[in-house]
Tab-separated table of C-alpha atoms in Angstrom:
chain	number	residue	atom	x	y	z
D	1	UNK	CA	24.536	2.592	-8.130
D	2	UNK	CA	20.904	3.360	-8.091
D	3	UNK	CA	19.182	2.060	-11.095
D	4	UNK	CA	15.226	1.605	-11.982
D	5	UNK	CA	15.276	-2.244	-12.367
D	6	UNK	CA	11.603	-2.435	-13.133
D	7	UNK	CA	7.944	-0.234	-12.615
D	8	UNK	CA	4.413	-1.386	-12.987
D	9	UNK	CA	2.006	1.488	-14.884
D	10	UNK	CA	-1.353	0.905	-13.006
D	11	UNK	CA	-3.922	2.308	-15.135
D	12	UNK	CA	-7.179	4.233	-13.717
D	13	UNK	CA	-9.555	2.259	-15.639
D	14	UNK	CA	-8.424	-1.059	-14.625
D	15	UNK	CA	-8.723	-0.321	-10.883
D	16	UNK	CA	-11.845	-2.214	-9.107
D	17	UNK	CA	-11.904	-1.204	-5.465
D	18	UNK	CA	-10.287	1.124	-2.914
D	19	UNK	CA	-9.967	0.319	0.227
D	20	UNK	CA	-9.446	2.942	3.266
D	21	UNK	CA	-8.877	1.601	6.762
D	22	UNK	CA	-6.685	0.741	9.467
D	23	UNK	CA	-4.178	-2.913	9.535
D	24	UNK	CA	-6.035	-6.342	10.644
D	25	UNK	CA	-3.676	-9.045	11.516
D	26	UNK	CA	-3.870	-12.367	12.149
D	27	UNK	CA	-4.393	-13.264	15.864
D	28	UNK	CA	-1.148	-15.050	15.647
D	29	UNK	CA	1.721	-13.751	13.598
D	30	UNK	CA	5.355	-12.624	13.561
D	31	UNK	CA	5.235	-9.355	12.332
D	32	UNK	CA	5.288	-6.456	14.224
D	33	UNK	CA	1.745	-4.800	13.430
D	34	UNK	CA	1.948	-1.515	11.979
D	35	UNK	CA	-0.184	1.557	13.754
D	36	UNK	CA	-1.862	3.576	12.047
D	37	UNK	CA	-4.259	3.875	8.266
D	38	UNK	CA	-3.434	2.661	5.253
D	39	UNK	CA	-4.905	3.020	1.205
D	40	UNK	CA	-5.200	-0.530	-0.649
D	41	UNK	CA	-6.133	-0.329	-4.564
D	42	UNK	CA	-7.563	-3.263	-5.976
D	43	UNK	CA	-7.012	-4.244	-9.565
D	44	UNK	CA	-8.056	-7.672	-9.479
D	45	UNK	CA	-10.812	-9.245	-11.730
D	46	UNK	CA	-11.826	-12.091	-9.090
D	47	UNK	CA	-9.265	-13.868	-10.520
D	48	UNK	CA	-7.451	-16.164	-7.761
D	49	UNK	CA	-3.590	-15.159	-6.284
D	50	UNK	CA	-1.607	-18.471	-5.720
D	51	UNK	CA	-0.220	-19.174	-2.786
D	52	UNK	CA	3.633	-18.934	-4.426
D	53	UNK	CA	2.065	-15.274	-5.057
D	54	UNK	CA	1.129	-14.580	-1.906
D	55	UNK	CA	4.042	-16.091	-0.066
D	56	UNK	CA	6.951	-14.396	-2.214
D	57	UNK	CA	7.697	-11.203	-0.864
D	58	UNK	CA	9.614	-9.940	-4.277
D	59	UNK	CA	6.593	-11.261	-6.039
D	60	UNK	CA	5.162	-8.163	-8.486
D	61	UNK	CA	2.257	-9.910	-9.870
D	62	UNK	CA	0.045	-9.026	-7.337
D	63	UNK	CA	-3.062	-7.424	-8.287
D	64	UNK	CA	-3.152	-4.902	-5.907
D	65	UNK	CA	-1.521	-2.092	-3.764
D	66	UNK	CA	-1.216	-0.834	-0.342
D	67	UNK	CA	-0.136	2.196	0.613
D	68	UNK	CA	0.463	4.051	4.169
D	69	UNK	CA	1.464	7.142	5.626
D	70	UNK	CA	5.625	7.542	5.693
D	71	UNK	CA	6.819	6.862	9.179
D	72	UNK	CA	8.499	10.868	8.981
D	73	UNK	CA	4.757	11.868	9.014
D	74	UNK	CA	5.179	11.315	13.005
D	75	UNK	CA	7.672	14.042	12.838
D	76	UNK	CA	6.056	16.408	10.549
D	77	UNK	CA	5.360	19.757	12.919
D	78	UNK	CA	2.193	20.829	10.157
D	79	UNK	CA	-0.939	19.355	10.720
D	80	UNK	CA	-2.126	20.604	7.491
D	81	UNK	CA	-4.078	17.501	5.669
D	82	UNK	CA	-1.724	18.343	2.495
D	83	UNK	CA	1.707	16.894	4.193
D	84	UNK	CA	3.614	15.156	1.444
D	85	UNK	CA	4.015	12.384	4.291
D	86	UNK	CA	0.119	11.457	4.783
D	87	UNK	CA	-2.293	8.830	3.604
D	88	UNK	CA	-5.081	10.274	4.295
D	89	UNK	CA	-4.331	13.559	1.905
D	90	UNK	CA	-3.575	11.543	-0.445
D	91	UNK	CA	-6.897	9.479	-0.510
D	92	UNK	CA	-8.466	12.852	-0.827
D	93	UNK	CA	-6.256	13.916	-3.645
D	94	UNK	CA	-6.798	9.877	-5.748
D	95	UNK	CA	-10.209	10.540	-4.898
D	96	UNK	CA	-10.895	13.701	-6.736
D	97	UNK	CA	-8.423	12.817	-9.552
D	98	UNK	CA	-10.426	9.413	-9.861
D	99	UNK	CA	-13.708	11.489	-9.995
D	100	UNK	CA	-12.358	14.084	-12.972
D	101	UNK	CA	-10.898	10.908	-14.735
D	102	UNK	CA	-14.081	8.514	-14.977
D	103	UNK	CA	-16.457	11.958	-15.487
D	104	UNK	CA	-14.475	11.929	-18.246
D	105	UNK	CA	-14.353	9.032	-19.788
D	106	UNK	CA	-17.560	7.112	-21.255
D	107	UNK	CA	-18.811	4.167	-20.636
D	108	UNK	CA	-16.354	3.620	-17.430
D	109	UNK	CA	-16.745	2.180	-14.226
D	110	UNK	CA	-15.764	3.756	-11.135
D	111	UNK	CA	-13.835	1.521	-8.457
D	112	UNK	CA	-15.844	1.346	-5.595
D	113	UNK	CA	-14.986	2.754	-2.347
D	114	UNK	CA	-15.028	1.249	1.232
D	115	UNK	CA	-13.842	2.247	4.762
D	116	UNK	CA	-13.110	-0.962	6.318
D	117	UNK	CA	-9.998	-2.750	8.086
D	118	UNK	CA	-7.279	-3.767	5.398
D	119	UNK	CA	-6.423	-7.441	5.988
D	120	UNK	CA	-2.648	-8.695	6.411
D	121	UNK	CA	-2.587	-12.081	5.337
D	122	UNK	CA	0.819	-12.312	6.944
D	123	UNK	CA	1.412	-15.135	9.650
D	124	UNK	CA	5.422	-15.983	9.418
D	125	UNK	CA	7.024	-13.480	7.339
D	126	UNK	CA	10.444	-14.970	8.309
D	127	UNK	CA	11.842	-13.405	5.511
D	128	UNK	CA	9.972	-9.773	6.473
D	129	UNK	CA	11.453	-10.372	10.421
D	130	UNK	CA	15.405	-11.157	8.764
D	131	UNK	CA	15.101	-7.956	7.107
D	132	UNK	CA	13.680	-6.091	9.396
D	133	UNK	CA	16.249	-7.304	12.427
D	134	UNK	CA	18.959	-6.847	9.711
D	135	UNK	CA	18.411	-3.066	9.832
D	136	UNK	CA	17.922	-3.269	6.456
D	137	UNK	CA	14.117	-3.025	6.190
D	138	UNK	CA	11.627	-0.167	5.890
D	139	UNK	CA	12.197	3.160	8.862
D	140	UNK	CA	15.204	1.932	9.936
D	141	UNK	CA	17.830	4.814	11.173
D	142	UNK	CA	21.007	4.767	9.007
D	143	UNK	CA	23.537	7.009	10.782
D	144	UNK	CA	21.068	9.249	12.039
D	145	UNK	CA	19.112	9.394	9.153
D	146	UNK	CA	15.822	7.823	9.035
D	147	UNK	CA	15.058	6.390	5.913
């Protein structure tokens, strides 16, 4: 069965920086490195991630979030910025919702926003290569249905 196990709630006011940008990788890694852009949101107060948090892949304590553009956006025949399946409408659409939010609200500071490569930390990620080789991992076809 599909259940909700857990969610985060990521408040507005608590977010520091966005960042907008393509993937850098390490010079040497396992991963494959994913084309394309991706969103990260920064809620982090300078306070320092452990390496236990940064290794863990089912780790949730991470304070931040990185989004990208759904691998069916390669197969989506609009090319009308509002697809459901791109990143880059939806920067425009957290950007103005992030502008009506903190014009709102007094005494609030608005995350800052950058263009600029989004690092991947990643080297190993024998876990991430298991699960991807698996066919279990994210875009994998299932029956002729990519997921």
């Amino acid at each position: 069965t599909q259940r909700l196990k857990s969610f985060t709630r990521w408040m507005f006011d608590k977010l520091r920086q966005i960042v907008y940008g393509g993937f850098e990788y390490p010079e040497k890694t396992l991963l494959d490195k994913r084309k394309g852009d991706g969103l990260r949101l920064d809620f982090n107060n300078n306070e320092s991630v452990s390496l236990v948090q940064l290794w863990n892949p089912a780790c949730s304590t991470l304070p931040w979030l990185v989004l990208t553009s759904h691998p069916l956006n390669k197969l989506c025949e609009s090319d009308e910025p509002e697809s459901v399946f791109q990143i880059q409408s939806f920067n425009a659409m957290l950007a103005n919702e992030l502008r009506d939010f903190f014009s709102a609200v007094a005494n609030s500071n608005p995350p800052k926003s950058y263009n600029s490569p989004i690092p991947v930390k990643c080297r190993v990620g024998f876990s991430a290569v298991i699960h991807n080789q698996s066919r279990l991992g994210y875009a994998k076809e299932r029956g002729g249905i990519s997921y």
